[in-house]
Amino acid sequence: METVLYHTISEVKEKVREWKRAGLTIGLVPTMGALHIGHASLMKAAREKCDRVVASVFVNPIQFGPNEDFDKYPRTLEADVKLAGECGVDVVFAPSPKEMYGEGIKLSNDLLTYVCPPFDYVDKLCGKSRPGHFDGVCTVVNKLFNIASPDFAFFGEKDAQQLIIIKKMVKDLNMNLEIVPCPIVREEDGLAVSSRNTYLSAEARKKAPTVYKALCEVRNLISKGVDNREILLDSALNVLDKDIELEYLEFVNISDLSISSKVTLKNLIVIAVKLDGVRLIDNIFPKG
Ligand code: AMP
C-alpha cells in the first residue's frame, strides 16, 4: 500500500475511524523526523505487529528549552516519507505547530493544558538540565495518542527516561494502549544512532564512540562485582575522550527511575555528555 502524507489532524482522525470500523489494529511511531535506521527499526516493529501504522514527524516546540536547538533541528520531510514508505508505514502525519497548538498560542501552561509527569521522574538525568522538557513530551505524545488512537505505540530505549515516563503516564492515566520498547540501534563503532549526530564535526564524530565504550566498561566492572559509584565514574572518565564533557552517569532502577543506592546489573546505566557543543545520550538496559 502507498504511504500517504497528512498534515492535518482531521485527515488522520478520519482515516483512523475507517480503520477502526474495519476492526484493524493501529501502531503509532512518534518521531521528530530526520529519520534514520533507529527510527526505521521502530517503524518495522510496528509494521510486524499491527495492521496499520502511523508515523508522526513533528519537531515539537514545547519540548525545547529557549536555548535549545528547535530552530536548527534537521527537517527532511521528503526523505522521511520515503524511508517510512520503505518500512511499510501507511500514514505519515506531519502537522505544523499551528495545527497542533493553534494560531498564535503562547506555548506556556498559562494557556495550554499540559500533561506533567511526576516530579520524582523529572528532577534527575535529562530532566535536570532540560526543565519542562518531559511536560512537553508527555503533552505531545498524549495528543498524538488521542489523534491516532493506537493500540500499540513504539518508543526507543535510546531515550530511556522518556520511555519510562511515558509508560508511567499510560499506567497512571489508564490509557488504552500498550507501549512497545525497541532496542537501541547503533552505528558499527557503537555510537547510538541519533538525528543530532549530524551536528558533530568529522573530528568529534571520531571521539563520540567512547561514550558507548565507557558504558560497556562500567557494565563490565559491575558484572565483576564493582558497586562503588566513584570507582565506576572514574573508569568511565578514563575511557571517555578527553574532549567529552560528562553531564551525568547514573545507575537507576528501571521501574521508577529512582537512583540506586547499591549498583547492580539490574540497574539501567544512563549517560549524557557534551561533545563539540552537541548533547549526546546513551544507556545500557539490563538484560532480561
Ligand atoms: P526522535 O525523533 O529523536 O524524537 O526519536 C523518535 C523515537 O525514535 C524515540 O522513541 C526514540 O527513542 C527512537 N530512537 C531514536 N534513535 C534511536 C536509536 N538509535 N535506536 C532506537 N530507537 C531510537
PDB file of C-alpha atoms and ligand atoms in Angstrom:
ATOM      1  CA  MET A   1       0.000   0.000   0.000  1.00  0.00           C
ATOM      2  CA  GLU A   2       1.130   3.548  -0.827  1.00  0.00           C
ATOM      3  CA  THR A   3       2.301   5.748   2.067  1.00  0.00           C
ATOM      4  CA  VAL A   4       0.056   8.786   2.493  1.00  0.00           C
ATOM      5  CA  LEU A   5       1.261  12.101   3.913  1.00  0.00           C
ATOM      6  CA  TYR A   6      -1.226  14.040   6.035  1.00  0.00           C
ATOM      7  CA  HIS A   7      -0.684  17.468   7.550  1.00  0.00           C
ATOM      8  CA  THR A   8      -3.982  17.827   9.402  1.00  0.00           C
ATOM      9  CA  ILE A   9      -5.423  16.200  12.485  1.00  0.00           C
ATOM     10  CA  SER A  10      -8.827  15.726  10.864  1.00  0.00           C
ATOM     11  CA  GLU A  11      -7.380  13.693   7.968  1.00  0.00           C
ATOM     12  CA  VAL A  12      -5.669  11.305  10.395  1.00  0.00           C
ATOM     13  CA  LYS A  13      -8.754  11.012  12.593  1.00  0.00           C
ATOM     14  CA  GLU A  14     -10.928  10.201   9.600  1.00  0.00           C
ATOM     15  CA  LYS A  15      -8.535   7.504   8.373  1.00  0.00           C
ATOM     16  CA  VAL A  16      -8.265   6.059  11.896  1.00  0.00           C
ATOM     17  CA  ARG A  17     -12.079   5.919  12.195  1.00  0.00           C
ATOM     18  CA  GLU A  18     -12.195   3.988   8.905  1.00  0.00           C
ATOM     19  CA  TRP A  19      -9.544   1.516  10.143  1.00  0.00           C
ATOM     20  CA  LYS A  20     -11.287   1.077  13.495  1.00  0.00           C
ATOM     21  CA  ARG A  21     -14.603   0.380  11.785  1.00  0.00           C
ATOM     22  CA  ALA A  22     -12.839  -2.381   9.844  1.00  0.00           C
ATOM     23  CA  GLY A  23     -11.515  -3.827  13.119  1.00  0.00           C
ATOM     24  CA  LEU A  24      -7.846  -3.149  12.278  1.00  0.00           C
ATOM     25  CA  THR A  25      -5.139  -2.642  14.900  1.00  0.00           C
ATOM     26  CA  ILE A  26      -3.103   0.557  14.750  1.00  0.00           C
ATOM     27  CA  GLY A  27       0.554   1.137  15.625  1.00  0.00           C
ATOM     28  CA  LEU A  28       1.955   4.625  16.226  1.00  0.00           C
ATOM     29  CA  VAL A  29       5.603   5.651  15.948  1.00  0.00           C
ATOM     30  CA  PRO A  30       6.093   9.200  17.245  1.00  0.00           C
ATOM     31  CA  THR A  31       9.230  10.917  15.887  1.00  0.00           C
ATOM     32  CA  MET A  32      10.704  14.331  15.295  1.00  0.00           C
ATOM     33  CA  GLY A  33      11.777  13.341  11.786  1.00  0.00           C
ATOM     34  CA  ALA A  34      15.253  13.361  10.229  1.00  0.00           C
ATOM     35  CA  LEU A  35      14.530   9.654  10.174  1.00  0.00           C
ATOM     36  CA  HIS A  36      17.380   7.153  10.361  1.00  0.00           C
ATOM     37  CA  ILE A  37      17.877   3.424  10.894  1.00  0.00           C
ATOM     38  CA  GLY A  38      16.916   3.780  14.574  1.00  0.00           C
ATOM     39  CA  HIS A  39      13.503   5.128  13.627  1.00  0.00           C
ATOM     40  CA  ALA A  40      13.299   2.507  10.858  1.00  0.00           C
ATOM     41  CA  SER A  41      13.607  -0.257  13.444  1.00  0.00           C
ATOM     42  CA  LEU A  42      10.583   1.169  15.299  1.00  0.00           C
ATOM     43  CA  MET A  43       8.542   1.509  12.096  1.00  0.00           C
ATOM     44  CA  LYS A  44       9.406  -2.068  11.086  1.00  0.00           C
ATOM     45  CA  ALA A  45       8.454  -3.361  14.548  1.00  0.00           C
ATOM     46  CA  ALA A  46       5.127  -1.561  14.216  1.00  0.00           C
ATOM     47  CA  ARG A  47       4.633  -2.988  10.714  1.00  0.00           C
ATOM     48  CA  GLU A  48       5.186  -6.509  12.070  1.00  0.00           C
ATOM     49  CA  LYS A  49       2.806  -6.143  14.999  1.00  0.00           C
ATOM     50  CA  CYS A  50      -0.045  -4.008  13.656  1.00  0.00           C
ATOM     51  CA  ASP A  51      -2.466  -3.963  10.732  1.00  0.00           C
ATOM     52  CA  ARG A  52      -1.916  -0.251  10.088  1.00  0.00           C
ATOM     53  CA  VAL A  53       0.986   2.040  11.005  1.00  0.00           C
ATOM     54  CA  VAL A  54       1.078   5.789  11.566  1.00  0.00           C
ATOM     55  CA  ALA A  55       4.440   7.547  11.973  1.00  0.00           C
ATOM     56  CA  SER A  56       4.337  11.132  13.150  1.00  0.00           C
ATOM     57  CA  VAL A  57       7.009  13.620  12.143  1.00  0.00           C
ATOM     58  CA  PHE A  58       6.777  16.683  14.340  1.00  0.00           C
ATOM     59  CA  VAL A  59       9.514  18.845  15.832  1.00  0.00           C
ATOM     60  CA  ASN A  60       7.569  19.669  18.960  1.00  0.00           C
ATOM     61  CA  PRO A  61       8.271  23.262  20.050  1.00  0.00           C
ATOM     62  CA  ILE A  62       7.042  22.786  23.617  1.00  0.00           C
ATOM     63  CA  GLN A  63       9.678  20.203  24.490  1.00  0.00           C
ATOM     64  CA  PHE A  64      12.578  22.505  23.603  1.00  0.00           C
ATOM     65  CA  GLY A  65      14.067  24.978  26.062  1.00  0.00           C
ATOM     66  CA  PRO A  66      14.672  28.592  24.961  1.00  0.00           C
ATOM     67  CA  ASN A  67      18.394  27.958  24.335  1.00  0.00           C
ATOM     68  CA  GLU A  68      17.988  24.577  22.679  1.00  0.00           C
ATOM     69  CA  ASP A  69      18.139  23.530  19.032  1.00  0.00           C
ATOM     70  CA  PHE A  70      14.485  23.859  17.952  1.00  0.00           C
ATOM     71  CA  ASP A  71      15.303  26.165  15.022  1.00  0.00           C
ATOM     72  CA  LYS A  72      18.264  24.225  13.732  1.00  0.00           C
ATOM     73  CA  TYR A  73      16.812  20.725  14.303  1.00  0.00           C
ATOM     74  CA  PRO A  74      17.133  18.882  10.934  1.00  0.00           C
ATOM     75  CA  ARG A  75      13.931  18.804   8.889  1.00  0.00           C
ATOM     76  CA  THR A  76      13.965  16.318   5.988  1.00  0.00           C
ATOM     77  CA  LEU A  77      10.309  15.502   5.340  1.00  0.00           C
ATOM     78  CA  GLU A  78      10.668  14.253   1.776  1.00  0.00           C
ATOM     79  CA  ALA A  79      13.350  11.720   2.719  1.00  0.00           C
ATOM     80  CA  ASP A  80      11.365  10.821   5.850  1.00  0.00           C
ATOM     81  CA  VAL A  81       8.280   9.902   3.830  1.00  0.00           C
ATOM     82  CA  LYS A  82      10.454   7.789   1.519  1.00  0.00           C
ATOM     83  CA  LEU A  83      12.035   5.859   4.406  1.00  0.00           C
ATOM     84  CA  ALA A  84       8.659   5.466   6.125  1.00  0.00           C
ATOM     85  CA  GLY A  85       7.314   4.008   2.870  1.00  0.00           C
ATOM     86  CA  GLU A  86      10.187   1.531   2.694  1.00  0.00           C
ATOM     87  CA  CYS A  87       9.335   0.424   6.240  1.00  0.00           C
ATOM     88  CA  GLY A  88       5.687  -0.170   5.343  1.00  0.00           C
ATOM     89  CA  VAL A  89       4.199   2.848   7.121  1.00  0.00           C
ATOM     90  CA  ASP A  90       0.658   3.627   5.951  1.00  0.00           C
ATOM     91  CA  VAL A  91       0.353   7.224   7.094  1.00  0.00           C
ATOM     92  CA  VAL A  92       2.986   9.853   7.838  1.00  0.00           C
ATOM     93  CA  PHE A  93       1.450  12.587   9.971  1.00  0.00           C
ATOM     94  CA  ALA A  94       3.466  15.799   9.727  1.00  0.00           C
ATOM     95  CA  PRO A  95       1.488  18.643  11.296  1.00  0.00           C
ATOM     96  CA  SER A  96       2.646  22.234  11.691  1.00  0.00           C
ATOM     97  CA  PRO A  97       2.987  23.706  15.203  1.00  0.00           C
ATOM     98  CA  LYS A  98      -0.109  25.781  14.371  1.00  0.00           C
ATOM     99  CA  GLU A  99      -2.090  22.627  13.509  1.00  0.00           C
ATOM    100  CA  MET A 100      -1.082  21.051  16.829  1.00  0.00           C
ATOM    101  CA  TYR A 101      -1.320  24.037  19.139  1.00  0.00           C
ATOM    102  CA  GLY A 102      -3.458  26.628  17.395  1.00  0.00           C
ATOM    103  CA  GLU A 103      -2.756  30.028  15.965  1.00  0.00           C
ATOM    104  CA  GLY A 104      -0.553  32.328  17.969  1.00  0.00           C
ATOM    105  CA  ILE A 105      -0.938  30.302  21.152  1.00  0.00           C
ATOM    106  CA  LYS A 106       1.648  31.232  23.684  1.00  0.00           C
ATOM    107  CA  LEU A 107       3.161  27.885  24.454  1.00  0.00           C
ATOM    108  CA  SER A 108       3.043  28.037  28.189  1.00  0.00           C
ATOM    109  CA  ASN A 109       0.876  26.237  30.694  1.00  0.00           C
ATOM    110  CA  ASP A 110      -0.971  29.516  31.242  1.00  0.00           C
ATOM    111  CA  LEU A 111      -2.847  28.781  28.048  1.00  0.00           C
ATOM    112  CA  LEU A 112      -2.338  25.153  27.118  1.00  0.00           C
ATOM    113  CA  THR A 113      -3.424  22.036  29.001  1.00  0.00           C
ATOM    114  CA  TYR A 114      -0.251  20.152  29.820  1.00  0.00           C
ATOM    115  CA  VAL A 115       0.317  16.577  30.923  1.00  0.00           C
ATOM    116  CA  CYS A 116       3.032  16.685  33.569  1.00  0.00           C
ATOM    117  CA  PRO A 117       4.884  13.590  34.760  1.00  0.00           C
ATOM    118  CA  PRO A 118       5.625  13.214  38.479  1.00  0.00           C
ATOM    119  CA  PHE A 119       8.395  15.356  39.936  1.00  0.00           C
ATOM    120  CA  ASP A 120      10.388  12.310  41.082  1.00  0.00           C
ATOM    121  CA  TYR A 121      10.692  11.215  37.456  1.00  0.00           C
ATOM    122  CA  VAL A 122      11.853  14.557  36.076  1.00  0.00           C
ATOM    123  CA  ASP A 123      14.080  16.026  38.783  1.00  0.00           C
ATOM    124  CA  LYS A 124      17.040  13.974  37.552  1.00  0.00           C
ATOM    125  CA  LEU A 125      19.021  12.888  34.494  1.00  0.00           C
ATOM    126  CA  CYS A 126      17.890  14.790  31.373  1.00  0.00           C
ATOM    127  CA  GLY A 127      15.039  16.448  33.279  1.00  0.00           C
ATOM    128  CA  LYS A 128      17.538  18.296  35.436  1.00  0.00           C
ATOM    129  CA  SER A 129      19.228  20.138  32.587  1.00  0.00           C
ATOM    130  CA  ARG A 130      16.050  20.387  30.483  1.00  0.00           C
ATOM    131  CA  PRO A 131      13.327  21.812  32.756  1.00  0.00           C
ATOM    132  CA  GLY A 132       9.857  21.372  31.259  1.00  0.00           C
ATOM    133  CA  HIS A 133      11.130  19.016  28.567  1.00  0.00           C
ATOM    134  CA  PHE A 134       9.140  15.988  29.708  1.00  0.00           C
ATOM    135  CA  ASP A 135       5.983  18.073  30.213  1.00  0.00           C
ATOM    136  CA  GLY A 136       6.276  18.966  26.527  1.00  0.00           C
ATOM    137  CA  VAL A 137       6.956  15.337  25.573  1.00  0.00           C
ATOM    138  CA  CYS A 138       4.046  13.906  27.570  1.00  0.00           C
ATOM    139  CA  THR A 139       1.694  16.583  26.267  1.00  0.00           C
ATOM    140  CA  VAL A 140       2.500  15.976  22.616  1.00  0.00           C
ATOM    141  CA  VAL A 141       2.528  12.189  22.993  1.00  0.00           C
ATOM    142  CA  ASN A 142      -0.858  12.381  24.683  1.00  0.00           C
ATOM    143  CA  LYS A 143      -2.191  14.491  21.815  1.00  0.00           C
ATOM    144  CA  LEU A 144      -0.787  12.027  19.267  1.00  0.00           C
ATOM    145  CA  PHE A 145      -2.422   9.130  21.148  1.00  0.00           C
ATOM    146  CA  ASN A 146      -5.766  10.968  21.010  1.00  0.00           C
ATOM    147  CA  ILE A 147      -5.349  11.722  17.300  1.00  0.00           C
ATOM    148  CA  ALA A 148      -4.198   8.275  16.119  1.00  0.00           C
ATOM    149  CA  SER A 149      -5.937   6.090  18.758  1.00  0.00           C
ATOM    150  CA  PRO A 150      -3.164   3.475  18.574  1.00  0.00           C
ATOM    151  CA  ASP A 151      -3.401   0.017  20.092  1.00  0.00           C
ATOM    152  CA  PHE A 152       0.402  -0.017  20.296  1.00  0.00           C
ATOM    153  CA  ALA A 153       2.931   2.829  20.399  1.00  0.00           C
ATOM    154  CA  PHE A 154       6.614   2.236  19.743  1.00  0.00           C
ATOM    155  CA  PHE A 155       9.396   4.029  21.600  1.00  0.00           C
ATOM    156  CA  GLY A 156      13.161   3.549  21.545  1.00  0.00           C
ATOM    157  CA  GLU A 157      15.175   2.540  24.594  1.00  0.00           C
ATOM    158  CA  LYS A 158      17.654   5.178  23.367  1.00  0.00           C
ATOM    159  CA  ASP A 159      15.568   7.767  25.230  1.00  0.00           C
ATOM    160  CA  ALA A 160      15.343   5.712  28.405  1.00  0.00           C
ATOM    161  CA  GLN A 161      13.953   8.371  30.723  1.00  0.00           C
ATOM    162  CA  GLN A 162      11.332   9.307  28.123  1.00  0.00           C
ATOM    163  CA  LEU A 163      10.279   5.669  27.689  1.00  0.00           C
ATOM    164  CA  ILE A 164       9.907   5.081  31.434  1.00  0.00           C
ATOM    165  CA  ILE A 165       7.986   8.356  31.896  1.00  0.00           C
ATOM    166  CA  ILE A 166       5.614   7.519  29.041  1.00  0.00           C
ATOM    167  CA  LYS A 167       4.951   4.066  30.471  1.00  0.00           C
ATOM    168  CA  LYS A 168       4.163   5.735  33.785  1.00  0.00           C
ATOM    169  CA  MET A 169       1.783   8.211  32.098  1.00  0.00           C
ATOM    170  CA  VAL A 170      -0.047   5.395  30.311  1.00  0.00           C
ATOM    171  CA  LYS A 171      -0.441   3.487  33.579  1.00  0.00           C
ATOM    172  CA  ASP A 172      -1.409   6.462  35.755  1.00  0.00           C
ATOM    173  CA  LEU A 173      -3.937   7.819  33.260  1.00  0.00           C
ATOM    174  CA  ASN A 174      -5.362   4.378  32.338  1.00  0.00           C
ATOM    175  CA  MET A 175      -4.660   4.874  28.662  1.00  0.00           C
ATOM    176  CA  ASN A 176      -5.939   2.159  26.385  1.00  0.00           C
ATOM    177  CA  LEU A 177      -2.791   1.142  24.598  1.00  0.00           C
ATOM    178  CA  GLU A 178       0.414  -0.798  25.023  1.00  0.00           C
ATOM    179  CA  ILE A 179       3.864   0.782  24.898  1.00  0.00           C
ATOM    180  CA  VAL A 180       6.348  -1.325  22.942  1.00  0.00           C
ATOM    181  CA  PRO A 181      10.008  -0.614  23.803  1.00  0.00           C
ATOM    182  CA  CYS A 182      12.539  -1.098  20.982  1.00  0.00           C
ATOM    183  CA  PRO A 183      16.286  -1.707  21.462  1.00  0.00           C
ATOM    184  CA  ILE A 184      18.913   0.922  20.618  1.00  0.00           C
ATOM    185  CA  VAL A 185      20.254   0.814  17.069  1.00  0.00           C
ATOM    186  CA  ARG A 186      23.965   1.643  16.899  1.00  0.00           C
ATOM    187  CA  GLU A 187      26.498   2.539  14.264  1.00  0.00           C
ATOM    188  CA  GLU A 188      29.185  -0.077  13.638  1.00  0.00           C
ATOM    189  CA  ASP A 189      31.540   1.679  16.053  1.00  0.00           C
ATOM    190  CA  GLY A 190      28.933   1.575  18.833  1.00  0.00           C
ATOM    191  CA  LEU A 191      27.667   5.151  18.674  1.00  0.00           C
ATOM    192  CA  ALA A 192      23.903   5.208  19.239  1.00  0.00           C
ATOM    193  CA  VAL A 193      22.264   6.474  16.048  1.00  0.00           C
ATOM    194  CA  SER A 194      20.668   9.895  16.541  1.00  0.00           C
ATOM    195  CA  SER A 195      19.371  12.737  14.383  1.00  0.00           C
ATOM    196  CA  ARG A 196      21.664  15.012  16.385  1.00  0.00           C
ATOM    197  CA  ASN A 197      24.783  13.053  15.329  1.00  0.00           C
ATOM    198  CA  THR A 198      24.647  15.104  12.121  1.00  0.00           C
ATOM    199  CA  TYR A 199      25.684  18.147  14.188  1.00  0.00           C
ATOM    200  CA  LEU A 200      29.046  16.513  15.000  1.00  0.00           C
ATOM    201  CA  SER A 201      32.148  17.631  13.119  1.00  0.00           C
ATOM    202  CA  ALA A 202      34.185  14.841  11.491  1.00  0.00           C
ATOM    203  CA  GLU A 203      36.722  15.208  14.318  1.00  0.00           C
ATOM    204  CA  ALA A 204      34.072  14.960  17.046  1.00  0.00           C
ATOM    205  CA  ARG A 205      32.364  12.029  15.307  1.00  0.00           C
ATOM    206  CA  LYS A 206      35.591  10.014  15.758  1.00  0.00           C
ATOM    207  CA  LYS A 207      35.522  10.693  19.508  1.00  0.00           C
ATOM    208  CA  ALA A 208      31.813  10.012  20.035  1.00  0.00           C
ATOM    209  CA  PRO A 209      32.008   6.163  20.199  1.00  0.00           C
ATOM    210  CA  THR A 210      33.903   6.455  23.500  1.00  0.00           C
ATOM    211  CA  VAL A 211      30.518   7.229  25.103  1.00  0.00           C
ATOM    212  CA  TYR A 212      29.293   3.680  24.449  1.00  0.00           C
ATOM    213  CA  LYS A 213      32.757   2.289  25.242  1.00  0.00           C
ATOM    214  CA  ALA A 214      32.548   3.978  28.662  1.00  0.00           C
ATOM    215  CA  LEU A 215      29.122   2.446  29.285  1.00  0.00           C
ATOM    216  CA  CYS A 216      30.441  -1.010  28.328  1.00  0.00           C
ATOM    217  CA  GLU A 217      33.454  -0.595  30.605  1.00  0.00           C
ATOM    218  CA  VAL A 218      31.185   0.351  33.514  1.00  0.00           C
ATOM    219  CA  ARG A 219      28.857  -2.583  32.881  1.00  0.00           C
ATOM    220  CA  ASN A 220      31.839  -4.895  32.678  1.00  0.00           C
ATOM    221  CA  LEU A 221      33.100  -3.704  36.071  1.00  0.00           C
ATOM    222  CA  ILE A 222      29.641  -4.077  37.625  1.00  0.00           C
ATOM    223  CA  SER A 223      29.467  -7.638  36.306  1.00  0.00           C
ATOM    224  CA  LYS A 224      32.759  -8.269  38.120  1.00  0.00           C
ATOM    225  CA  GLY A 225      31.189  -7.094  41.367  1.00  0.00           C
ATOM    226  CA  VAL A 226      32.305  -3.460  41.492  1.00  0.00           C
ATOM    227  CA  ASP A 227      29.484  -1.451  43.061  1.00  0.00           C
ATOM    228  CA  ASN A 228      31.295   1.707  44.156  1.00  0.00           C
ATOM    229  CA  ARG A 229      29.980   4.745  42.257  1.00  0.00           C
ATOM    230  CA  GLU A 230      33.246   6.683  42.461  1.00  0.00           C
ATOM    231  CA  ILE A 231      35.254   3.795  41.007  1.00  0.00           C
ATOM    232  CA  LEU A 232      32.679   3.314  38.237  1.00  0.00           C
ATOM    233  CA  LEU A 233      32.642   7.033  37.481  1.00  0.00           C
ATOM    234  CA  ASP A 234      36.447   7.161  37.332  1.00  0.00           C
ATOM    235  CA  SER A 235      36.550   4.200  34.979  1.00  0.00           C
ATOM    236  CA  ALA A 236      34.050   5.904  32.669  1.00  0.00           C
ATOM    237  CA  LEU A 237      36.062   9.139  32.692  1.00  0.00           C
ATOM    238  CA  ASN A 238      39.181   7.165  31.799  1.00  0.00           C
ATOM    239  CA  VAL A 239      37.516   5.735  28.716  1.00  0.00           C
ATOM    240  CA  LEU A 240      35.678   8.875  27.548  1.00  0.00           C
ATOM    241  CA  ASP A 241      37.635  11.011  25.102  1.00  0.00           C
ATOM    242  CA  LYS A 242      39.203  13.935  26.970  1.00  0.00           C
ATOM    243  CA  ASP A 243      37.229  16.441  24.869  1.00  0.00           C
ATOM    244  CA  ILE A 244      33.949  14.962  26.067  1.00  0.00           C
ATOM    245  CA  GLU A 245      32.289  16.684  28.991  1.00  0.00           C
ATOM    246  CA  LEU A 246      30.287  14.347  31.234  1.00  0.00           C
ATOM    247  CA  GLU A 247      26.868  15.712  32.263  1.00  0.00           C
ATOM    248  CA  TYR A 248      25.807  12.644  34.202  1.00  0.00           C
ATOM    249  CA  LEU A 249      26.462   8.945  34.591  1.00  0.00           C
ATOM    250  CA  GLU A 250      23.821   7.268  36.735  1.00  0.00           C
ATOM    251  CA  PHE A 251      22.554   3.891  37.827  1.00  0.00           C
ATOM    252  CA  VAL A 252      18.792   3.857  38.158  1.00  0.00           C
ATOM    253  CA  ASN A 253      16.017   1.433  38.913  1.00  0.00           C
ATOM    254  CA  ILE A 254      14.185   0.669  35.734  1.00  0.00           C
ATOM    255  CA  SER A 255      10.727   0.569  37.322  1.00  0.00           C
ATOM    256  CA  ASP A 256      10.632   4.119  38.682  1.00  0.00           C
ATOM    257  CA  LEU A 257      13.890   5.856  37.699  1.00  0.00           C
ATOM    258  CA  SER A 258      14.972   6.071  41.332  1.00  0.00           C
ATOM    259  CA  ILE A 259      18.720   6.368  41.785  1.00  0.00           C
ATOM    260  CA  SER A 260      20.042   3.079  43.037  1.00  0.00           C
ATOM    261  CA  SER A 261      21.929   3.229  46.321  1.00  0.00           C
ATOM    262  CA  LYS A 262      23.613  -0.091  45.568  1.00  0.00           C
ATOM    263  CA  VAL A 263      24.749  -0.513  41.969  1.00  0.00           C
ATOM    264  CA  THR A 264      23.875  -3.875  40.406  1.00  0.00           C
ATOM    265  CA  LEU A 265      23.491  -5.357  36.925  1.00  0.00           C
ATOM    266  CA  LYS A 266      19.723  -4.848  37.311  1.00  0.00           C
ATOM    267  CA  ASN A 267      20.211  -1.089  37.031  1.00  0.00           C
ATOM    268  CA  LEU A 268      19.789   0.920  33.894  1.00  0.00           C
ATOM    269  CA  ILE A 269      23.110   2.680  33.233  1.00  0.00           C
ATOM    270  CA  VAL A 270      22.478   6.107  31.715  1.00  0.00           C
ATOM    271  CA  ILE A 271      24.883   8.711  30.435  1.00  0.00           C
ATOM    272  CA  ALA A 272      24.679  12.225  28.975  1.00  0.00           C
ATOM    273  CA  VAL A 273      27.651  14.124  27.581  1.00  0.00           C
ATOM    274  CA  LYS A 274      28.502  17.232  25.615  1.00  0.00           C
ATOM    275  CA  LEU A 275      30.867  16.954  22.682  1.00  0.00           C
ATOM    276  CA  ASP A 276      31.574  19.792  20.298  1.00  0.00           C
ATOM    277  CA  GLY A 277      28.553  21.636  21.752  1.00  0.00           C
ATOM    278  CA  VAL A 278      26.339  18.643  20.932  1.00  0.00           C
ATOM    279  CA  ARG A 279      24.458  16.863  23.713  1.00  0.00           C
ATOM    280  CA  LEU A 280      24.501  13.065  23.361  1.00  0.00           C
ATOM    281  CA  ILE A 281      22.694  10.497  25.498  1.00  0.00           C
ATOM    282  CA  ASP A 282      23.076   6.751  25.695  1.00  0.00           C
ATOM    283  CA  ASN A 283      22.350   3.887  28.061  1.00  0.00           C
ATOM    284  CA  ILE A 284      22.502   0.181  28.614  1.00  0.00           C
ATOM    285  CA  PHE A 285      19.270  -1.506  29.706  1.00  0.00           C
ATOM    286  CA  PRO A 286      19.642  -4.501  31.973  1.00  0.00           C
ATOM    287  CA  LYS A 287      19.231  -7.872  30.250  1.00  0.00           C
ATOM    288  CA  GLY A 288      16.104  -9.942  30.673  1.00  0.00           C
TER     289      GLY A 288
HETATM  290  P1  AMP B   1      13.241  11.302  17.975  1.00  0.00           P
HETATM  291  O1  AMP B   1      12.872  11.536  16.554  1.00  0.00           O
HETATM  292  O2  AMP B   1      14.684  11.504  18.264  1.00  0.00           O
HETATM  293  O3  AMP B   1      12.315  12.025  18.935  1.00  0.00           O
HETATM  294  O4  AMP B   1      13.008   9.762  18.232  1.00  0.00           O
HETATM  295  C1  AMP B   1      11.769   9.148  17.947  1.00  0.00           C
HETATM  296  C2  AMP B   1      11.775   7.761  18.509  1.00  0.00           C
HETATM  297  O5  AMP B   1      12.842   7.015  17.927  1.00  0.00           O
HETATM  298  C3  AMP B   1      12.006   7.731  20.032  1.00  0.00           C
HETATM  299  O6  AMP B   1      11.170   6.740  20.604  1.00  0.00           O
HETATM  300  C4  AMP B   1      13.448   7.362  20.141  1.00  0.00           C
HETATM  301  O7  AMP B   1      13.772   6.704  21.349  1.00  0.00           O
HETATM  302  C5  AMP B   1      13.618   6.429  18.947  1.00  0.00           C
HETATM  303  N1  AMP B   1      15.009   6.351  18.556  1.00  0.00           N
HETATM  304  C6  AMP B   1      15.842   7.373  18.220  1.00  0.00           C
HETATM  305  N2  AMP B   1      17.085   6.912  17.971  1.00  0.00           N
HETATM  306  C7  AMP B   1      17.048   5.573  18.152  1.00  0.00           C
HETATM  307  C8  AMP B   1      18.011   4.523  18.063  1.00  0.00           C
HETATM  308  N3  AMP B   1      19.267   4.759  17.751  1.00  0.00           N
HETATM  309  N4  AMP B   1      17.604   3.275  18.323  1.00  0.00           N
HETATM  310  C9  AMP B   1      16.316   3.004  18.660  1.00  0.00           C
HETATM  311  N5  AMP B   1      15.358   3.945  18.768  1.00  0.00           N
HETATM  312  C10 AMP B   1      15.713   5.211  18.518  1.00  0.00           C
END
